[in-house]
Amino acid sequence: MDRDLVDGVRRFNRTVTQRIGALEDAFLARDRPLGQARVLWELGEAGCDVRELRERLGLDSGYLSRLLRALEQDGLVRVERSGEDGRVRVARPTEAGLAERVTLDELSDASATSILEPLSEGQRTRLVAAMAEVERLLTASAVTVEARLPGHPDARFCLGEFFAELARRFDGGFDPARSTPAADDEMTPPAGVLLVATLHGEPVGCGALKFHGDAPAEVKRMWVAPSARGLGLGRRLLGELEARAAAHGVRTLRLETNRALAEAIGLYRAAGYREVPAFNDEHYAQHWFEKST
């Protein structure tokens, strides 16, 4: 990794942690550090599953337990077993915790105002726009992409959402039985591979390859959740599939798509795929693409 890039990230981190008060034991002049305040805020008014909270914040289970225990000792949080599943622990703010969340919100607004106030109107706009861009890129860097068997729950979720979106967007809906198949065994090594992207433990995208020996491989089941669009995830998934294909000795990749999926068509063209005559009889396709690796 480029040393200047690494140094730039570290310098940014030092500036931000100092400016927002992350180094202080009493965040926002309260009696607790930033970690405890953040957990209390993330619980929301109704509380949430401790496991989901851990995934969302990317925290070690032991560290999160210590944060929750400290909040419990202060009378701000109550951790109990779920009434629906005794194996699940749920953390909920108490009445005192809800009052503390209101105070933290007010102090957080004041802190944000103190950052913006010394700046000119133009500088404020630039800062908030830059923060939004940093947030998008940091979110993109938190996405993981891994190969999954088609029967994995995350894979099944993504494929189900993929079919549901096609049914909403295609003229006349979508029936998988009328489409060129990509059956589970065709997306399972060595016949193929299915990649699943996750963000904070939640599945947010997928893409698959079908291998055909010396013939061109097929890109299938490309989908990104609406909540993860704009992060460059589609291009990342496509790039990962291309790398897997190259490692498998594939020289040519092919794919087809429907005219309703304009963003997908734009992605493929930007990634170097060229439109070619139809190479299969896919019922829902109006565009066929090919790329030599």
CSV table of C-alpha atoms in Angstrom, one decimal:
chain,number,residue,atom,x,y,z
A,1,MET,CA,0.0,0.0,0.0
A,2,ASP,CA,1.2,3.5,-0.9
A,3,ARG,CA,2.9,5.0,2.3
A,4,ASP,CA,1.5,8.5,1.6
A,5,LEU,CA,-2.0,7.1,1.5
A,6,VAL,CA,-1.6,5.2,4.8
A,7,ASP,CA,-0.1,8.3,6.4
A,8,GLY,CA,-3.0,10.4,5.1
A,9,VAL,CA,-5.6,8.1,6.7
A,10,ARG,CA,-3.7,8.1,10.0
A,11,ARG,CA,-3.4,11.8,10.1
A,12,PHE,CA,-7.2,12.2,9.3
A,13,ASN,CA,-8.0,9.7,12.2
A,14,ARG,CA,-5.9,11.7,14.7
A,15,THR,CA,-7.6,15.0,13.7
A,16,VAL,CA,-11.1,13.5,13.9
A,17,THR,CA,-10.6,11.7,17.2
A,18,GLN,CA,-9.3,14.8,18.8
A,19,ARG,CA,-11.9,17.2,17.4
A,20,ILE,CA,-14.9,15.1,18.4
A,21,GLY,CA,-13.6,14.3,21.9
A,22,ALA,CA,-13.0,10.6,21.5
A,23,LEU,CA,-9.9,10.8,23.6
A,24,GLU,CA,-11.8,12.2,26.7
A,25,ASP,CA,-13.0,10.0,29.5
A,26,ALA,CA,-16.1,12.2,29.8
A,27,PHE,CA,-17.5,12.5,26.3
A,28,LEU,CA,-19.6,15.6,25.8
A,29,ALA,CA,-18.9,16.5,29.4
A,30,ARG,CA,-20.9,13.5,30.7
A,31,ASP,CA,-19.7,10.9,33.1
A,32,ARG,CA,-18.9,8.2,30.5
A,33,PRO,CA,-16.5,7.8,27.5
A,34,LEU,CA,-17.6,7.8,23.8
A,35,GLY,CA,-18.0,4.0,23.6
A,36,GLN,CA,-20.7,3.9,26.2
A,37,ALA,CA,-22.5,6.9,24.8
A,38,ARG,CA,-22.5,5.4,21.3
A,39,VAL,CA,-23.9,2.1,22.5
A,40,LEU,CA,-26.7,3.9,24.4
A,41,TRP,CA,-27.5,5.9,21.3
A,42,GLU,CA,-27.4,2.8,19.0
A,43,LEU,CA,-29.9,0.9,21.2
A,44,GLY,CA,-32.6,3.3,20.1
A,45,GLU,CA,-35.7,3.9,22.2
A,46,ALA,CA,-37.0,0.3,21.9
A,47,GLY,CA,-33.7,-1.5,22.4
A,48,CYS,CA,-32.2,-4.2,20.2
A,49,ASP,CA,-30.7,-7.7,19.9
A,50,VAL,CA,-27.2,-7.6,21.5
A,51,ARG,CA,-25.9,-9.7,18.6
A,52,GLU,CA,-27.2,-7.3,16.0
A,53,LEU,CA,-25.7,-4.4,18.0
A,54,ARG,CA,-22.3,-6.1,17.9
A,55,GLU,CA,-22.5,-6.7,14.2
A,56,ARG,CA,-23.6,-3.1,13.5
A,57,LEU,CA,-20.8,-1.5,15.5
A,58,GLY,CA,-18.2,-4.1,14.6
A,59,LEU,CA,-17.3,-4.7,18.3
A,60,ASP,CA,-15.7,-7.6,20.0
A,61,SER,CA,-18.3,-9.5,22.1
A,62,GLY,CA,-16.3,-9.1,25.3
A,63,TYR,CA,-15.8,-5.4,24.9
A,64,LEU,CA,-19.5,-4.8,24.1
A,65,SER,CA,-20.4,-6.8,27.2
A,66,ARG,CA,-18.2,-4.6,29.3
A,67,LEU,CA,-19.8,-1.5,27.8
A,68,LEU,CA,-23.3,-2.8,28.5
A,69,ARG,CA,-22.4,-3.8,32.0
A,70,ALA,CA,-21.1,-0.3,32.8
A,71,LEU,CA,-24.4,1.2,31.4
A,72,GLU,CA,-26.4,-1.3,33.5
A,73,GLN,CA,-24.5,-0.3,36.6
A,74,ASP,CA,-25.4,3.3,36.0
A,75,GLY,CA,-29.0,2.3,35.7
A,76,LEU,CA,-29.2,3.4,32.0
A,77,VAL,CA,-29.7,0.0,30.3
A,78,ARG,CA,-31.4,-3.3,31.1
A,79,VAL,CA,-30.1,-6.5,29.4
A,80,GLU,CA,-32.5,-9.5,29.4
A,81,ARG,CA,-33.3,-12.7,27.6
A,82,SER,CA,-35.8,-12.3,24.7
A,83,GLY,CA,-39.3,-13.5,25.4
A,84,GLU,CA,-39.4,-15.2,22.0
A,85,ASP,CA,-36.0,-17.0,22.2
A,86,GLY,CA,-34.2,-17.5,25.5
A,87,ARG,CA,-30.8,-17.8,23.7
A,88,VAL,CA,-31.1,-14.2,22.4
A,89,ARG,CA,-30.1,-11.3,24.7
A,90,VAL,CA,-31.9,-7.9,24.2
A,91,ALA,CA,-30.6,-4.6,25.6
A,92,ARG,CA,-33.1,-1.8,26.3
A,93,PRO,CA,-32.7,1.7,27.7
A,94,THR,CA,-34.3,2.4,31.1
A,95,GLU,CA,-36.3,5.6,31.7
A,96,ALA,CA,-33.0,7.1,32.9
A,97,GLY,CA,-31.4,5.8,29.8
A,98,LEU,CA,-34.0,7.4,27.5
A,99,ALA,CA,-33.5,10.7,29.4
A,100,GLU,CA,-29.7,10.4,28.9
A,101,ARG,CA,-30.2,9.8,25.2
A,102,VAL,CA,-32.1,13.1,24.9
A,103,THR,CA,-29.4,14.9,26.7
A,104,LEU,CA,-26.7,13.3,24.5
A,105,ASP,CA,-28.6,14.3,21.4
A,106,GLU,CA,-28.8,17.9,22.5
A,107,LEU,CA,-25.1,18.0,23.4
A,108,SER,CA,-24.2,16.3,20.1
A,109,ASP,CA,-26.1,19.0,18.2
A,110,ALA,CA,-24.2,21.7,20.2
A,111,SER,CA,-20.9,19.9,19.4
A,112,ALA,CA,-21.6,19.8,15.7
A,113,THR,CA,-22.6,23.4,15.8
A,114,SER,CA,-19.3,24.3,17.4
A,115,ILE,CA,-17.5,22.7,14.5
A,116,LEU,CA,-19.5,24.5,11.9
A,117,GLU,CA,-19.8,27.9,13.5
A,118,PRO,CA,-16.3,29.2,13.0
A,119,LEU,CA,-16.4,28.5,9.3
A,120,SER,CA,-17.9,30.5,6.4
A,121,GLU,CA,-21.1,29.4,4.7
A,122,GLY,CA,-19.0,28.0,1.8
A,123,GLN,CA,-16.7,26.2,4.1
A,124,ARG,CA,-19.6,24.6,6.0
A,125,THR,CA,-21.0,23.3,2.8
A,126,ARG,CA,-17.7,21.9,1.7
A,127,LEU,CA,-17.1,20.3,5.1
A,128,VAL,CA,-20.5,18.5,5.2
A,129,ALA,CA,-20.1,17.4,1.5
A,130,ALA,CA,-16.7,16.1,2.3
A,131,MET,CA,-18.0,14.3,5.4
A,132,ALA,CA,-20.7,12.6,3.3
A,133,GLU,CA,-18.1,11.4,0.8
A,134,VAL,CA,-15.9,10.1,3.5
A,135,GLU,CA,-18.9,8.3,5.1
A,136,ARG,CA,-19.7,6.6,1.7
A,137,LEU,CA,-16.1,5.5,1.2
A,138,LEU,CA,-15.7,4.2,4.8
A,139,THR,CA,-19.0,2.3,4.4
A,140,ALA,CA,-17.7,0.9,1.1
A,141,SER,CA,-14.5,-0.2,2.8
A,142,ALA,CA,-16.5,-2.1,5.5
A,143,VAL,CA,-18.1,-4.4,2.9
A,144,THR,CA,-16.7,-7.9,2.7
A,145,VAL,CA,-17.1,-10.2,-0.3
A,146,GLU,CA,-16.8,-14.0,0.2
A,147,ALA,CA,-17.7,-17.1,-1.7
A,148,ARG,CA,-20.8,-18.8,-0.3
A,149,LEU,CA,-22.6,-22.0,-1.1
A,150,PRO,CA,-26.0,-21.3,-2.7
A,151,GLY,CA,-27.7,-22.8,0.3
A,152,HIS,CA,-26.2,-20.4,2.8
A,153,PRO,CA,-28.8,-18.1,4.4
A,154,ASP,CA,-27.1,-15.0,3.1
A,155,ALA,CA,-27.0,-16.4,-0.4
A,156,ARG,CA,-30.6,-17.4,-0.3
A,157,PHE,CA,-31.6,-14.0,0.9
A,158,CYS,CA,-29.7,-12.2,-1.9
A,159,LEU,CA,-31.1,-14.6,-4.6
A,160,GLY,CA,-34.6,-14.1,-3.3
A,161,GLU,CA,-34.2,-10.3,-3.4
A,162,PHE,CA,-32.7,-10.5,-6.9
A,163,PHE,CA,-35.7,-12.4,-8.2
A,164,ALA,CA,-38.1,-10.1,-6.4
A,165,GLU,CA,-36.5,-7.0,-7.9
A,166,LEU,CA,-36.6,-8.4,-11.4
A,167,ALA,CA,-40.3,-9.2,-10.9
A,168,ARG,CA,-40.9,-5.6,-10.0
A,169,ARG,CA,-38.9,-4.0,-12.8
A,170,PHE,CA,-39.4,-6.2,-15.8
A,171,ASP,CA,-42.4,-5.6,-18.1
A,172,GLY,CA,-44.7,-8.5,-17.4
A,173,GLY,CA,-42.8,-9.5,-14.3
A,174,PHE,CA,-40.2,-12.3,-14.0
A,175,ASP,CA,-40.6,-16.1,-13.8
A,176,PRO,CA,-37.3,-18.0,-13.0
A,177,ALA,CA,-38.7,-21.0,-14.8
A,178,ARG,CA,-38.6,-19.1,-18.2
A,179,SER,CA,-35.1,-17.8,-17.6
A,180,THR,CA,-31.7,-19.4,-18.4
A,181,PRO,CA,-31.0,-21.4,-15.2
A,182,ALA,CA,-28.3,-20.9,-12.7
A,183,ALA,CA,-29.1,-23.8,-10.4
A,184,ASP,CA,-27.4,-24.3,-7.1
A,185,ASP,CA,-25.1,-27.0,-8.4
A,186,GLU,CA,-24.0,-24.7,-11.2
A,187,MET,CA,-23.0,-22.0,-8.7
A,188,THR,CA,-21.1,-24.5,-6.5
A,189,PRO,CA,-17.4,-25.3,-7.1
A,190,PRO,CA,-16.0,-26.6,-9.3
A,191,ALA,CA,-19.0,-25.9,-11.6
A,192,GLY,CA,-19.2,-22.3,-10.6
A,193,VAL,CA,-19.0,-19.9,-7.7
A,194,LEU,CA,-21.4,-17.6,-5.9
A,195,LEU,CA,-20.0,-14.4,-4.2
A,196,VAL,CA,-22.0,-12.7,-1.4
A,197,ALA,CA,-21.3,-9.2,-0.1
A,198,THR,CA,-22.1,-8.3,3.5
A,199,LEU,CA,-22.1,-5.0,5.4
A,200,HIS,CA,-22.1,-5.1,9.2
A,201,GLY,CA,-23.2,-8.7,9.0
A,202,GLU,CA,-26.1,-8.1,6.7
A,203,PRO,CA,-26.1,-9.5,3.1
A,204,VAL,CA,-26.1,-6.6,0.5
A,205,GLY,CA,-25.2,-8.1,-2.8
A,206,CYS,CA,-24.2,-11.1,-4.8
A,207,GLY,CA,-22.8,-12.3,-8.2
A,208,ALA,CA,-22.1,-15.7,-9.7
A,209,LEU,CA,-20.1,-17.5,-12.3
A,210,LYS,CA,-20.9,-20.6,-14.3
A,211,PHE,CA,-17.9,-22.3,-15.8
A,212,HIS,CA,-18.1,-24.2,-19.1
A,213,GLY,CA,-14.8,-25.8,-19.5
A,214,ASP,CA,-12.9,-24.2,-22.4
A,215,ALA,CA,-16.0,-22.2,-23.5
A,216,PRO,CA,-16.7,-18.7,-22.2
A,217,ALA,CA,-17.9,-18.5,-18.6
A,218,GLU,CA,-21.2,-16.8,-17.7
A,219,VAL,CA,-21.7,-14.0,-15.2
A,220,LYS,CA,-25.0,-14.5,-13.4
A,221,ARG,CA,-27.1,-13.2,-10.5
A,222,MET,CA,-25.6,-9.8,-10.2
A,223,TRP,CA,-27.5,-7.8,-7.6
A,224,VAL,CA,-26.8,-5.0,-5.1
A,225,ALA,CA,-29.3,-4.1,-2.3
A,226,PRO,CA,-30.8,-0.6,-2.7
A,227,SER,CA,-29.2,0.4,0.7
A,228,ALA,CA,-25.7,-0.4,-0.6
A,229,ARG,CA,-26.0,1.3,-4.0
A,230,GLY,CA,-23.6,4.2,-4.7
A,231,LEU,CA,-20.8,2.4,-2.9
A,232,GLY,CA,-19.2,1.0,-6.0
A,233,LEU,CA,-20.2,-2.5,-4.9
A,234,GLY,CA,-21.5,-3.7,-8.3
A,235,ARG,CA,-18.1,-2.9,-9.9
A,236,ARG,CA,-16.3,-4.6,-7.0
A,237,LEU,CA,-18.4,-7.8,-7.3
A,238,LEU,CA,-17.8,-7.8,-11.0
A,239,GLY,CA,-14.1,-7.3,-10.6
A,240,GLU,CA,-14.0,-10.2,-8.0
A,241,LEU,CA,-15.8,-12.5,-10.4
A,242,GLU,CA,-13.4,-11.5,-13.2
A,243,ALA,CA,-10.5,-12.3,-11.0
A,244,ARG,CA,-12.0,-15.7,-10.1
A,245,ALA,CA,-12.6,-16.4,-13.8
A,246,ALA,CA,-9.0,-15.5,-14.7
A,247,ALA,CA,-7.6,-17.8,-11.9
A,248,HIS,CA,-9.8,-20.5,-13.4
A,249,GLY,CA,-8.2,-20.1,-16.8
A,250,VAL,CA,-11.2,-18.4,-18.3
A,251,ARG,CA,-10.4,-16.2,-21.3
A,252,THR,CA,-13.8,-14.8,-22.1
A,253,LEU,CA,-16.8,-13.8,-20.0
A,254,ARG,CA,-20.3,-13.4,-21.2
A,255,LEU,CA,-23.5,-12.1,-19.7
A,256,GLU,CA,-27.0,-10.9,-20.8
A,257,THR,CA,-29.4,-8.4,-19.3
A,258,ASN,CA,-32.7,-6.7,-19.7
A,259,ARG,CA,-33.2,-3.2,-21.0
A,260,ALA,CA,-34.9,-2.3,-17.7
A,261,LEU,CA,-31.6,-2.6,-15.9
A,262,ALA,CA,-30.0,0.6,-17.2
A,263,GLU,CA,-27.6,0.9,-14.3
A,264,ALA,CA,-26.3,-2.7,-15.0
A,265,ILE,CA,-25.9,-2.0,-18.6
A,266,GLY,CA,-23.9,1.1,-17.8
A,267,LEU,CA,-21.7,-0.9,-15.3
A,268,TYR,CA,-20.9,-3.5,-17.9
A,269,ARG,CA,-20.0,-1.0,-20.6
A,270,ALA,CA,-17.8,1.0,-18.2
A,271,ALA,CA,-16.1,-2.3,-17.1
A,272,GLY,CA,-15.0,-3.0,-20.7
A,273,TYR,CA,-17.8,-5.3,-21.9
A,274,ARG,CA,-18.8,-4.9,-25.5
A,275,GLU,CA,-22.3,-5.6,-26.8
A,276,VAL,CA,-22.4,-8.7,-29.1
A,277,PRO,CA,-25.1,-10.6,-31.0
A,278,ALA,CA,-27.3,-12.9,-28.9
A,279,PHE,CA,-25.4,-16.0,-27.9
A,280,ASN,CA,-28.3,-17.7,-26.1
A,281,ASP,CA,-32.1,-17.7,-26.1
A,282,GLU,CA,-32.6,-16.0,-22.6
A,283,HIS,CA,-36.3,-15.1,-22.6
A,284,TYR,CA,-35.8,-11.8,-20.6
A,285,ALA,CA,-32.6,-10.5,-22.4
A,286,GLN,CA,-32.4,-7.7,-24.9
A,287,HIS,CA,-28.6,-7.1,-24.5
A,288,TRP,CA,-25.8,-9.5,-24.6
A,289,PHE,CA,-22.2,-8.6,-23.6
A,290,GLU,CA,-18.8,-10.2,-23.8
A,291,LYS,CA,-15.3,-9.4,-22.4
A,292,SER,CA,-11.9,-11.0,-23.1
A,293,THR,CA,-9.7,-11.2,-20.0
